[in-house]
CSV table of C-alpha atoms and ligand atoms in Angstrom, one decimal:
chain,number,residue,atom,x,y,z
A,2,MET,CA,12.6,31.5,-11.7
A,3,THR,CA,11.6,34.2,-14.3
A,4,ASN,CA,13.1,33.3,-17.8
A,5,LYS,CA,12.9,37.5,-19.4
A,6,THR,CA,15.5,38.2,-21.4
A,7,SER,CA,18.1,40.9,-20.8
A,8,ILE,CA,16.4,44.0,-22.0
A,9,GLU,CA,12.9,42.6,-20.4
A,10,SER,CA,14.7,42.8,-17.3
A,11,VAL,CA,16.5,46.0,-16.8
A,12,ASN,CA,13.1,47.9,-18.2
A,13,PRO,CA,10.0,48.0,-15.6
A,14,LEU,CA,8.2,49.5,-18.1
A,15,TYR,CA,7.9,46.2,-19.9
A,16,PRO,CA,4.4,44.3,-19.2
A,17,THR,CA,4.3,41.0,-18.4
A,18,VAL,CA,0.8,39.2,-19.1
A,19,CYS,CA,0.1,37.2,-16.2
A,20,GLU,CA,-2.3,34.9,-15.2
A,21,VAL,CA,-4.4,35.4,-11.7
A,22,THR,CA,-3.8,31.8,-9.9
A,23,LYS,CA,-5.2,31.8,-6.7
A,24,ILE,CA,-7.1,34.9,-4.7
A,25,ILE,CA,-7.7,34.7,-0.9
A,26,ASP,CA,-9.9,36.4,1.1
A,27,GLU,CA,-8.2,37.9,3.6
A,28,THR,CA,-11.1,40.3,5.2
A,29,ALA,CA,-14.4,42.2,3.8
A,30,ASP,CA,-12.6,44.6,1.5
A,31,VAL,CA,-9.0,42.9,1.1
A,32,LYS,CA,-8.0,40.1,-1.2
A,33,THR,CA,-4.4,38.6,-2.2
A,34,PHE,CA,-3.8,37.9,-5.4
A,35,HIS,CA,-1.3,35.5,-6.7
A,36,VAL,CA,0.0,35.7,-10.0
A,37,THR,CA,2.1,34.1,-12.5
A,38,SER,CA,3.3,34.4,-16.2
A,39,THR,CA,4.0,31.5,-18.4
A,40,ASN,CA,7.7,32.2,-17.3
A,41,GLY,CA,6.8,32.3,-14.1
A,42,LYS,CA,6.9,35.5,-11.6
A,43,PRO,CA,7.2,38.5,-13.9
A,44,PHE,CA,10.3,40.0,-11.9
A,45,THR,CA,12.0,39.6,-9.0
A,46,PRO,CA,11.5,42.1,-6.7
A,47,MET,CA,13.3,43.0,-3.1
A,48,PRO,CA,11.1,43.4,-0.1
A,49,GLY,CA,8.9,46.6,0.0
A,50,GLN,CA,9.4,47.1,-3.9
A,51,LEU,CA,5.8,47.3,-5.6
A,52,GLY,CA,4.4,46.1,-9.0
A,53,MET,CA,1.9,47.6,-11.2
A,54,LEU,CA,-1.0,46.0,-12.2
A,55,SER,CA,-2.9,46.7,-15.4
A,56,MET,CA,-6.9,45.6,-16.2
A,57,VAL,CA,-7.7,45.9,-19.8
A,58,ASN,CA,-10.4,49.2,-20.1
A,59,VAL,CA,-10.1,49.4,-16.2
A,60,GLY,CA,-7.1,51.6,-15.6
A,61,GLU,CA,-3.5,50.3,-13.8
A,62,ALA,CA,-2.3,51.2,-10.2
A,63,MET,CA,0.6,50.4,-8.2
A,64,PHE,CA,0.8,48.1,-5.3
A,65,SER,CA,3.3,46.4,-3.0
A,66,VAL,CA,4.7,42.7,-3.4
A,67,THR,CA,3.1,41.4,-0.2
A,68,TYR,CA,5.2,37.8,-0.9
A,69,GLN,CA,7.3,36.4,-3.7
A,70,GLY,CA,7.0,32.2,-4.3
A,71,GLU,CA,9.0,30.3,-6.6
A,72,ASP,CA,7.2,31.2,-9.7
A,73,HIS,CA,4.5,33.7,-8.4
A,74,LEU,CA,4.2,37.1,-6.8
A,75,GLU,CA,1.3,38.0,-4.2
A,76,PHE,CA,-0.5,41.5,-4.0
A,77,ALA,CA,-2.8,42.3,-1.1
A,78,ILE,CA,-5.3,44.5,-2.4
A,79,LYS,CA,-7.8,46.5,-0.3
A,80,ARG,CA,-11.2,47.9,-2.4
A,81,VAL,CA,-10.8,51.9,-2.1
A,82,GLY,CA,-11.9,52.5,-5.9
A,83,MET,CA,-12.8,51.6,-9.3
A,84,LEU,CA,-9.4,49.4,-10.2
A,85,THR,CA,-9.6,47.6,-7.0
A,86,ASP,CA,-13.3,47.2,-7.3
A,87,ALA,CA,-13.3,45.7,-10.2
A,88,LEU,CA,-9.9,43.6,-9.2
A,89,HIS,CA,-12.0,42.3,-6.5
A,90,GLU,CA,-14.5,40.9,-9.0
A,91,ILE,CA,-12.3,38.8,-10.9
A,92,GLU,CA,-11.5,35.3,-10.7
A,93,VAL,CA,-8.4,32.8,-10.7
A,94,GLY,CA,-7.7,32.6,-14.3
A,95,HIS,CA,-8.0,36.1,-15.1
A,96,LYS,CA,-5.3,38.0,-16.8
A,97,LEU,CA,-3.7,40.9,-15.6
A,98,ALA,CA,-0.4,43.0,-17.2
A,99,VAL,CA,2.1,43.2,-14.6
A,100,ARG,CA,5.6,45.1,-14.6
A,101,GLY,CA,8.0,46.1,-11.9
A,102,PRO,CA,9.7,46.3,-9.5
A,103,TYR,CA,9.8,50.1,-8.7
A,104,GLY,CA,11.0,51.7,-5.7
A,105,ASN,CA,14.0,51.4,-3.5
A,106,GLY,CA,12.8,48.4,-1.1
A,107,PHE,CA,13.6,47.9,2.7
A,108,PRO,CA,17.5,48.6,3.4
A,109,ILE,CA,18.2,45.2,4.2
A,110,ASP,CA,22.1,45.4,4.5
A,111,MET,CA,21.5,48.1,7.2
A,112,MET,CA,18.9,45.7,9.0
A,113,LYS,CA,21.4,42.3,8.9
A,114,GLY,CA,22.4,41.2,12.3
A,115,LYS,CA,19.9,43.9,14.3
A,116,ASP,CA,16.6,42.7,16.0
A,117,LEU,CA,13.9,44.2,14.2
A,118,LEU,CA,10.4,45.4,15.5
A,119,PHE,CA,7.8,45.5,12.8
A,120,ILE,CA,4.9,47.8,13.3
A,121,GLY,CA,1.8,47.4,11.3
A,122,GLY,CA,-1.9,48.8,10.9
A,123,GLY,CA,-4.6,47.3,8.7
A,124,ILE,CA,-3.5,46.7,4.9
A,125,GLY,CA,-0.2,48.4,6.4
A,126,LEU,CA,1.2,45.2,7.0
A,127,ALA,CA,1.1,44.2,3.0
A,128,PRO,CA,4.6,45.5,2.9
A,129,LEU,CA,6.0,44.5,5.8
A,130,ARG,CA,4.9,41.0,5.2
A,131,SER,CA,7.5,40.9,2.2
A,132,LEU,CA,10.3,41.7,4.6
A,133,ILE,CA,9.1,40.0,7.4
A,134,ASN,CA,9.0,36.6,5.4
A,135,TYR,CA,12.7,37.3,3.9
A,136,CYS,CA,13.8,37.5,7.3
A,137,VAL,CA,12.4,34.4,7.8
A,138,ASP,CA,13.5,32.8,4.8
A,139,ASN,CA,17.3,34.1,5.8
A,140,ARG,CA,16.8,33.5,9.1
A,141,ASP,CA,20.6,33.3,10.4
A,142,ASP,CA,21.3,36.9,8.6
A,143,PHE,CA,18.9,38.7,11.3
A,144,GLY,CA,18.2,39.0,15.4
A,145,LYS,CA,15.2,38.7,16.6
A,146,LEU,CA,12.0,39.3,15.3
A,147,HIS,CA,8.8,40.8,16.6
A,148,VAL,CA,5.8,42.2,15.1
A,149,VAL,CA,3.2,44.4,16.6
A,150,TYR,CA,0.2,44.5,14.6
A,151,GLY,CA,-3.3,45.9,14.9
A,152,ALA,CA,-6.5,46.6,13.1
A,153,ARG,CA,-10.0,48.2,13.6
A,154,THR,CA,-11.9,44.9,14.2
A,155,PRO,CA,-11.1,40.8,14.5
A,156,GLY,CA,-12.7,40.7,11.1
A,157,ASP,CA,-9.9,43.2,9.6
A,158,LEU,CA,-6.8,41.3,10.1
A,159,CYS,CA,-5.1,40.5,7.2
A,160,PHE,CA,-2.8,37.6,6.8
A,161,LYS,CA,-4.3,35.4,10.0
A,162,ASP,CA,-2.8,32.3,8.9
A,163,ASP,CA,1.0,34.3,9.2
A,164,LEU,CA,-0.2,35.8,12.5
A,165,PHE,CA,-1.6,33.1,14.3
A,166,GLU,CA,0.1,30.1,13.0
A,167,TYR,CA,3.3,30.3,10.5
A,168,TRP,CA,5.4,33.3,12.5
A,169,PRO,CA,5.0,32.6,16.1
A,170,LYS,CA,6.5,29.2,15.2
A,171,GLN,CA,9.4,30.4,14.0
A,172,LYS,CA,12.7,30.8,15.9
A,173,ASP,CA,12.8,34.1,18.2
A,174,PHE,CA,9.9,35.5,16.6
A,175,GLN,CA,7.4,37.1,19.1
A,176,VAL,CA,4.1,38.4,17.5
A,177,ASP,CA,1.6,40.7,19.4
A,178,VAL,CA,-1.9,41.7,17.9
A,179,THR,CA,-4.7,44.0,19.0
A,180,VAL,CA,-7.8,45.2,17.6
A,181,ASP,CA,-9.4,48.7,18.0
A,182,LYS,CA,-12.8,46.9,19.0
A,183,GLY,CA,-13.3,43.6,19.9
A,184,ASP,CA,-16.3,40.9,19.3
A,185,ASP,CA,-17.4,38.0,21.5
A,186,GLU,CA,-14.6,35.4,20.2
A,187,TRP,CA,-11.9,38.1,20.4
A,188,LYS,CA,-9.6,37.1,23.7
A,189,GLY,CA,-6.6,39.3,22.8
A,190,ASN,CA,-5.8,42.9,23.3
A,191,VAL,CA,-8.0,45.7,22.5
A,192,GLY,CA,-6.8,49.0,22.1
A,193,PHE,CA,-5.1,51.3,19.6
A,194,VAL,CA,-1.3,50.3,18.2
A,195,PRO,CA,0.6,52.9,19.8
A,196,ALA,CA,-1.1,52.3,23.2
A,197,PHE,CA,-0.3,48.8,22.8
A,198,LEU,CA,3.0,49.2,22.0
A,199,GLU,CA,3.8,51.3,24.8
A,200,LYS,CA,2.5,48.7,26.9
A,201,LEU,CA,4.2,46.1,25.2
A,202,ASN,CA,7.2,48.6,25.8
A,203,PRO,CA,10.1,46.7,23.6
A,204,SER,CA,13.7,47.7,24.5
A,205,ALA,CA,15.0,49.8,21.7
A,206,GLU,CA,18.8,48.2,22.6
A,207,GLY,CA,20.2,47.8,19.1
A,208,LYS,CA,17.1,47.3,17.2
A,209,ILE,CA,15.5,48.7,13.9
A,210,ASN,CA,11.9,49.3,13.7
A,211,ILE,CA,9.8,49.4,10.3
A,212,THR,CA,6.4,50.7,10.6
A,213,CYS,CA,3.5,50.7,7.9
A,214,GLY,CA,0.3,51.9,8.1
A,215,PRO,CA,-2.4,54.7,8.2
A,216,PRO,CA,-0.9,58.0,8.8
A,217,ILE,CA,-2.7,58.7,11.9
A,218,MET,CA,-1.4,55.4,13.2
A,219,ILE,CA,2.2,56.0,12.2
A,220,LYS,CA,2.4,59.8,13.5
A,221,PHE,CA,1.2,58.5,17.0
A,222,VAL,CA,3.5,55.3,16.6
A,223,LEU,CA,6.4,57.4,15.9
A,224,GLN,CA,5.8,59.8,19.3
A,225,SER,CA,5.8,56.3,20.8
A,226,LEU,CA,9.1,55.3,19.7
A,227,ALA,CA,10.8,58.2,20.8
A,228,LYS,CA,9.4,57.8,24.2
A,229,MET,CA,10.7,54.4,24.1
A,230,GLY,CA,14.2,55.6,23.1
A,231,TYR,CA,14.6,54.9,19.0
A,232,ASN,CA,16.6,57.0,17.2
A,233,ASP,CA,15.5,58.4,14.2
A,234,GLU,CA,17.8,57.0,11.8
A,235,ASP,CA,16.5,53.3,13.6
A,236,ILE,CA,13.3,54.2,12.0
A,237,VAL,CA,12.0,53.0,8.8
A,238,THR,CA,8.6,53.5,7.0
A,239,THR,CA,7.4,53.3,3.4
A,240,LEU,CA,5.4,56.2,1.6
A,241,GLU,CA,4.3,53.9,-1.4
A,242,MET,CA,0.8,55.5,-0.9
A,243,ARG,CA,2.2,58.4,-3.1
A,244,MET,CA,3.5,56.2,-5.7
A,245,LYS,CA,1.8,56.9,-8.8
A,246,CYS,CA,3.8,56.1,-12.4
A,247,GLY,CA,6.9,55.0,-10.3
A,248,VAL,CA,9.2,56.3,-12.7
A,249,GLY,CA,9.9,60.4,-12.0
A,250,LYS,CA,7.6,61.2,-14.8
A,251,CYS,CA,4.1,62.2,-13.3
A,252,GLY,CA,5.1,64.4,-10.5
A,253,ARG,CA,2.8,63.1,-8.2
A,254,CYS,CA,4.8,62.0,-5.5
A,255,ASN,CA,7.2,64.9,-4.6
A,256,ILE,CA,7.7,66.2,-1.4
A,257,GLY,CA,9.5,68.9,-1.7
A,258,SER,CA,12.5,68.0,-4.1
A,259,CYS,CA,12.1,64.5,-3.3
A,260,TYR,CA,10.5,62.3,-5.4
A,261,VAL,CA,9.3,59.6,-3.4
A,262,CYS,CA,9.5,57.0,-6.4
A,263,LEU,CA,12.8,57.4,-7.2
A,264,ASP,CA,14.5,57.9,-4.0
A,265,GLY,CA,11.9,56.0,-2.1
A,266,PRO,CA,9.3,54.9,-1.2
A,267,VAL,CA,11.4,53.6,2.1
A,268,PHE,CA,12.7,56.3,4.1
A,269,THR,CA,14.2,56.6,7.9
A,270,LEU,CA,12.5,58.9,9.8
A,271,ALA,CA,16.0,60.7,10.1
A,272,GLN,CA,15.4,61.4,6.2
A,273,MET,CA,11.9,62.4,6.1
A,274,ASN,CA,13.0,65.3,8.9
A,275,LYS,CA,14.6,66.6,6.2
A,276,MET,CA,11.9,66.6,4.1
A,277,PRO,CA,9.1,69.5,4.2
A,278,ASN,CA,6.4,68.4,6.5
A,279,GLU,CA,3.8,67.0,3.7
A,280,TYR,CA,4.0,63.5,4.2
B,215,FES,S1,5.2,58.7,-8.7
B,215,FES,FE1,5.3,59.6,-11.0
B,215,FES,S2,6.7,61.0,-10.6
B,215,FES,FE2,7.1,59.6,-8.7
Protein backbone atom coordinates (compact mmCIF):
# COMPACT_ATOMS: atom_id res chain seq x y z
CA MET A 1 0.00 0.00 0.00
CA THR A 2 1.18 3.49 -0.77
CA ASN A 3 1.61 5.93 2.09
CA LYS A 4 1.08 9.08 0.07
CA THR A 5 -0.35 12.10 1.80
CA SER A 6 -3.79 13.26 0.72
CA ILE A 7 -2.33 16.07 -1.43
CA GLU A 8 -0.02 13.68 -3.26
CA SER A 9 -2.71 11.07 -3.78
CA VAL A 10 -5.02 13.45 -5.64
CA ASN A 11 -2.33 15.09 -7.74
CA PRO A 12 -1.15 12.97 -10.68
CA LEU A 13 1.48 15.65 -11.41
CA TYR A 14 3.34 14.80 -8.21
CA PRO A 15 6.37 12.66 -9.12
CA THR A 16 7.59 9.93 -6.79
CA VAL A 17 11.16 8.72 -6.90
CA CYS A 18 11.08 4.99 -7.53
CA GLU A 19 13.66 2.27 -7.78
CA VAL A 20 13.67 -0.35 -10.47
CA THR A 21 13.64 -3.60 -8.50
CA LYS A 22 13.37 -6.15 -11.29
CA ILE A 23 13.74 -6.22 -15.09
CA ILE A 24 12.32 -9.06 -17.18
CA ASP A 25 13.37 -9.62 -20.80
CA GLU A 26 10.05 -10.39 -22.49
CA THR A 27 11.35 -10.33 -26.08
CA ALA A 28 14.35 -8.90 -27.95
CA ASP A 29 12.75 -5.44 -27.80
CA VAL A 30 10.34 -5.55 -24.83
CA LYS A 31 11.31 -5.46 -21.16
CA THR A 32 9.08 -5.38 -18.09
CA PHE A 33 10.23 -3.05 -15.30
CA HIS A 34 9.11 -3.44 -11.69
CA VAL A 35 9.21 -0.10 -9.84
CA THR A 36 8.65 0.70 -6.20
CA SER A 37 9.15 3.70 -3.94
CA THR A 38 10.25 3.67 -0.32
CA ASN A 39 6.53 3.72 0.54
CA GLY A 40 5.52 0.93 -1.84
CA LYS A 41 3.82 1.44 -5.18
CA PRO A 42 3.80 5.10 -6.25
CA PHE A 43 0.04 5.10 -6.91
CA THR A 44 -2.84 2.64 -7.13
CA PRO A 45 -4.18 2.47 -10.68
CA MET A 46 -7.34 0.87 -12.02
CA PRO A 47 -6.79 -1.60 -14.88
CA GLY A 48 -6.07 0.30 -18.10
CA GLN A 49 -4.67 3.42 -16.42
CA LEU A 50 -1.21 4.76 -17.19
CA GLY A 51 1.80 6.23 -15.46
CA MET A 52 4.39 8.79 -16.55
CA LEU A 53 7.97 7.56 -16.25
CA SER A 54 10.75 10.17 -16.21
CA MET A 55 14.43 9.53 -16.67
CA VAL A 56 16.82 12.30 -15.64
CA ASN A 57 18.60 13.95 -18.59
CA VAL A 58 16.65 11.84 -21.09
CA GLY A 59 12.92 12.60 -20.95
CA GLU A 60 9.57 11.20 -19.98
CA ALA A 61 6.75 9.23 -21.54
CA MET A 62 3.51 7.58 -20.59
CA PHE A 63 3.11 3.83 -20.34
CA SER A 64 0.24 1.62 -19.31
CA VAL A 65 0.58 -0.17 -16.00
CA THR A 66 0.63 -3.83 -16.96
CA TYR A 67 0.33 -5.15 -13.41
CA GLN A 68 0.29 -3.93 -9.82
CA GLY A 69 1.57 -5.99 -6.94
CA GLU A 70 1.18 -5.22 -3.25
CA ASP A 71 4.22 -2.96 -3.29
CA HIS A 72 5.17 -2.32 -6.91
CA LEU A 73 3.94 -1.39 -10.39
CA GLU A 74 4.99 -3.13 -13.61
CA PHE A 75 5.48 -1.41 -16.96
CA ALA A 76 6.17 -3.43 -20.14
CA ILE A 77 8.10 -1.17 -22.50
CA LYS A 78 8.99 -1.72 -26.13
CA ARG A 79 12.17 -0.17 -27.50
CA VAL A 80 10.93 2.40 -30.02
CA GLY A 81 12.98 5.60 -29.56
CA MET A 82 15.41 7.63 -27.47
CA LEU A 83 13.72 7.30 -24.06
CA THR A 84 12.84 3.63 -24.45
CA ASP A 85 16.35 2.90 -25.77
CA ALA A 86 17.73 4.50 -22.59
CA LEU A 87 15.29 2.59 -20.38
CA HIS A 88 16.40 -0.66 -21.96
CA GLU A 89 19.97 0.11 -20.91
CA ILE A 90 19.29 0.67 -17.18
CA GLU A 91 19.85 -1.96 -14.52
CA VAL A 92 18.12 -2.97 -11.31
CA GLY A 93 18.62 -0.22 -8.73
CA HIS A 94 18.20 2.65 -11.21
CA LYS A 95 15.98 5.51 -10.04
CA LEU A 96 13.04 6.82 -12.08
CA ALA A 97 10.43 9.48 -11.32
CA VAL A 98 6.93 8.05 -11.61
CA ARG A 99 3.58 9.83 -11.48
CA GLY A 100 0.00 8.98 -12.18
CA PRO A 101 -2.51 7.49 -12.57
CA TYR A 102 -3.76 8.86 -15.90
CA GLY A 103 -6.77 7.97 -18.03
CA ASN A 104 -10.14 6.45 -17.28
CA GLY A 105 -9.20 2.75 -17.24
CA PHE A 106 -11.39 -0.12 -18.38
CA PRO A 107 -15.12 -0.02 -17.53
CA ILE A 108 -15.04 -2.70 -14.86
CA ASP A 109 -18.67 -2.26 -13.80
CA MET A 110 -19.92 -2.86 -17.34
CA MET A 111 -17.89 -6.09 -17.48
CA LYS A 112 -18.98 -7.60 -14.18
CA GLY A 113 -20.93 -10.84 -14.55
CA LYS A 114 -20.11 -11.07 -18.26
CA ASP A 115 -17.91 -13.43 -20.28
CA LEU A 116 -14.88 -11.50 -21.56
CA LEU A 117 -12.97 -11.99 -24.80
CA PHE A 118 -9.54 -10.31 -24.81
CA ILE A 119 -7.80 -9.85 -28.15
CA GLY A 120 -4.21 -8.65 -28.12
CA GLY A 121 -1.41 -8.16 -30.59
CA GLY A 122 2.27 -7.71 -29.68
CA ILE A 123 2.87 -5.19 -26.90
CA GLY A 124 -0.90 -4.52 -26.96
CA LEU A 125 -1.21 -7.31 -24.41
CA ALA A 126 0.42 -4.99 -21.83
CA PRO A 127 -2.70 -2.93 -20.95
CA LEU A 128 -4.94 -5.98 -21.33
CA ARG A 129 -2.81 -7.87 -18.82
CA SER A 130 -3.70 -5.36 -16.09
CA LEU A 131 -7.39 -6.13 -16.65
CA ILE A 132 -6.93 -9.88 -17.16
CA ASN A 133 -5.09 -10.24 -13.87
CA TYR A 134 -7.65 -8.02 -12.14
CA CYS A 135 -10.30 -10.50 -13.34
CA VAL A 136 -8.21 -13.41 -12.07
CA ASP A 137 -7.81 -11.71 -8.69
CA ASN A 138 -11.58 -11.04 -8.53
CA ARG A 139 -12.58 -14.24 -10.31
CA ASP A 140 -16.13 -14.53 -9.00
CA ASP A 141 -17.08 -11.11 -10.40
CA PHE A 142 -16.66 -12.22 -14.03
CA GLY A 143 -17.82 -15.04 -16.30
CA LYS A 144 -15.59 -17.05 -18.64
CA LEU A 145 -12.31 -15.46 -19.71
CA HIS A 146 -10.82 -16.04 -23.16
CA VAL A 147 -7.54 -14.54 -24.40
CA VAL A 148 -6.67 -14.55 -28.10
CA TYR A 149 -3.16 -13.24 -28.60
CA GLY A 150 -0.79 -12.95 -31.53
CA ALA A 151 2.70 -11.74 -32.28
CA ARG A 152 4.96 -11.71 -35.32
CA THR A 153 7.07 -14.69 -34.27
CA PRO A 154 7.30 -17.02 -31.23
CA GLY A 155 10.19 -14.86 -30.00
CA ASP A 156 7.94 -11.79 -30.04
CA LEU A 157 5.34 -13.25 -27.63
CA CYS A 158 5.19 -11.19 -24.41
CA PHE A 159 4.26 -12.53 -20.95
CA LYS A 160 4.91 -16.17 -21.83
CA ASP A 161 4.58 -17.30 -18.19
CA ASP A 162 1.06 -15.85 -18.06
CA LEU A 163 0.10 -17.18 -21.50
CA PHE A 164 1.35 -20.73 -21.12
CA GLU A 165 1.45 -21.34 -17.36
CA TYR A 166 -0.56 -19.03 -15.12
CA TRP A 167 -3.71 -18.18 -17.11
CA PRO A 168 -4.47 -21.66 -18.50
CA LYS A 169 -4.54 -22.96 -14.89
CA GLN A 170 -7.27 -20.51 -13.86
CA LYS A 171 -10.95 -21.45 -13.66
CA ASP A 172 -12.94 -21.06 -16.92
CA PHE A 173 -9.98 -19.51 -18.68
CA GLN A 174 -9.09 -20.24 -22.33
CA VAL A 175 -5.91 -19.02 -24.01
CA ASP A 176 -5.30 -19.20 -27.77
CA VAL A 177 -2.05 -17.98 -29.28
CA THR A 178 -0.98 -17.44 -32.86
CA VAL A 179 2.11 -16.13 -34.61
CA ASP A 180 2.42 -14.58 -38.05
CA LYS A 181 5.46 -16.71 -38.80
CA GLY A 182 6.46 -19.86 -36.92
CA ASP A 183 9.82 -21.52 -36.43
CA ASP A 184 11.05 -25.11 -36.12
CA GLU A 185 9.90 -25.38 -32.50
CA TRP A 186 6.53 -23.63 -32.76
CA LYS A 187 3.65 -26.14 -32.59
CA GLY A 188 0.84 -23.60 -32.28
CA ASN A 189 -1.25 -21.75 -34.83
CA VAL A 190 0.37 -19.74 -37.61
CA GLY A 191 -1.66 -16.89 -39.07
CA PHE A 192 -2.83 -13.35 -38.37
CA VAL A 193 -5.03 -12.60 -35.37
CA PRO A 194 -8.25 -11.67 -37.27
CA ALA A 195 -8.21 -14.92 -39.31
CA PHE A 196 -7.37 -16.93 -36.18
CA LEU A 197 -10.25 -15.27 -34.36
CA GLU A 198 -12.68 -16.19 -37.10
CA LYS A 199 -11.39 -19.77 -37.05
CA LEU A 200 -11.98 -19.95 -33.28
CA ASN A 201 -15.34 -18.21 -33.80
CA PRO A 202 -16.12 -17.51 -30.11
CA SER A 203 -19.80 -16.80 -29.53
CA ALA A 204 -20.74 -13.15 -29.11
CA GLU A 205 -23.65 -14.10 -26.85
CA GLY A 206 -23.52 -12.02 -23.65
CA LYS A 207 -19.86 -11.27 -24.12
CA ILE A 208 -17.73 -8.12 -23.92
CA ASN A 209 -14.67 -7.84 -26.12
CA ILE A 210 -11.55 -5.89 -25.21
CA THR A 211 -9.01 -5.41 -27.99
CA CYS A 212 -5.58 -3.80 -27.99
CA GLY A 213 -2.79 -4.03 -30.54
CA PRO A 214 -1.37 -2.41 -33.65
CA PRO A 215 -3.89 -0.23 -35.54
CA ILE A 216 -3.88 -2.53 -38.58
CA MET A 217 -4.73 -5.53 -36.38
CA ILE A 218 -7.50 -3.61 -34.62
CA LYS A 219 -8.99 -2.53 -37.95
CA PHE A 220 -9.35 -6.12 -39.17
CA VAL A 221 -10.31 -7.53 -35.75
CA LEU A 222 -13.22 -5.06 -35.63
CA GLN A 223 -14.41 -6.33 -39.02
CA SER A 224 -14.18 -9.92 -37.75
CA LEU A 225 -16.07 -9.06 -34.57
CA ALA A 226 -18.83 -7.42 -36.60
CA LYS A 227 -19.10 -10.61 -38.69
CA MET A 228 -19.36 -12.66 -35.50
CA GLY A 229 -22.26 -10.55 -34.26
CA TYR A 230 -20.66 -8.29 -31.63
CA ASN A 231 -22.45 -5.03 -30.90
CA ASP A 232 -20.41 -1.83 -31.04
CA GLU A 233 -21.40 -1.16 -27.41
CA ASP A 234 -19.75 -4.43 -26.36
CA ILE A 235 -16.39 -3.76 -28.04
CA VAL A 236 -13.84 -1.89 -25.93
CA THR A 237 -10.41 -0.66 -26.91
CA THR A 238 -7.79 1.77 -25.69
CA LEU A 239 -6.25 4.65 -27.63
CA GLU A 240 -3.48 5.11 -25.06
CA MET A 241 -0.81 5.43 -27.76
CA ARG A 242 -2.10 8.95 -28.42
CA MET A 243 -1.52 10.15 -24.85
CA LYS A 244 1.34 12.54 -24.20
CA CYS A 245 0.87 14.91 -21.24
CA GLY A 246 -2.15 13.01 -19.91
CA VAL A 247 -3.83 16.08 -18.41
CA GLY A 248 -5.42 17.97 -21.31
CA LYS A 249 -2.59 20.51 -21.75
CA CYS A 250 -0.55 19.57 -24.83
CA GLY A 251 -3.32 19.05 -27.39
CA ARG A 252 -1.54 16.04 -28.87
CA CYS A 253 -4.30 13.54 -28.22
CA ASN A 254 -7.44 15.19 -29.53
CA ILE A 255 -9.68 13.50 -32.07
CA GLY A 256 -12.18 16.14 -33.16
CA SER A 257 -13.42 17.70 -29.94
CA CYS A 258 -12.52 14.62 -27.87
CA TYR A 259 -9.41 14.62 -25.70
CA VAL A 260 -8.25 11.02 -25.44
CA CYS A 261 -6.41 11.74 -22.18
CA LEU A 262 -9.44 13.32 -20.49
CA ASP A 263 -12.30 11.31 -22.03
CA GLY A 264 -10.39 8.01 -22.45
CA PRO A 265 -8.11 6.41 -23.43
CA VAL A 266 -10.59 3.53 -23.10
CA PHE A 267 -13.62 3.79 -25.38
CA THR A 268 -16.31 1.49 -26.74
CA LEU A 269 -16.53 1.17 -30.51
CA ALA A 270 -19.95 2.86 -30.27
CA GLN A 271 -18.24 5.92 -28.73
CA MET A 272 -15.45 5.86 -31.32
CA ASN A 273 -17.94 5.74 -34.16
CA LYS A 274 -19.07 9.21 -33.10
CA MET A 275 -15.52 10.61 -33.47
CA PRO A 276 -13.90 11.75 -36.73
CA ASN A 277 -12.21 8.73 -38.34
CA GLU A 278 -8.69 9.78 -37.28
CA TYR A 279 -7.81 6.98 -34.88
S1 LIG B 1 -2.31 14.02 -23.88
FE1 LIG B 1 -1.91 16.14 -23.78
S2 LIG B 1 -3.86 17.04 -24.14
FE2 LIG B 1 -4.25 14.90 -24.05
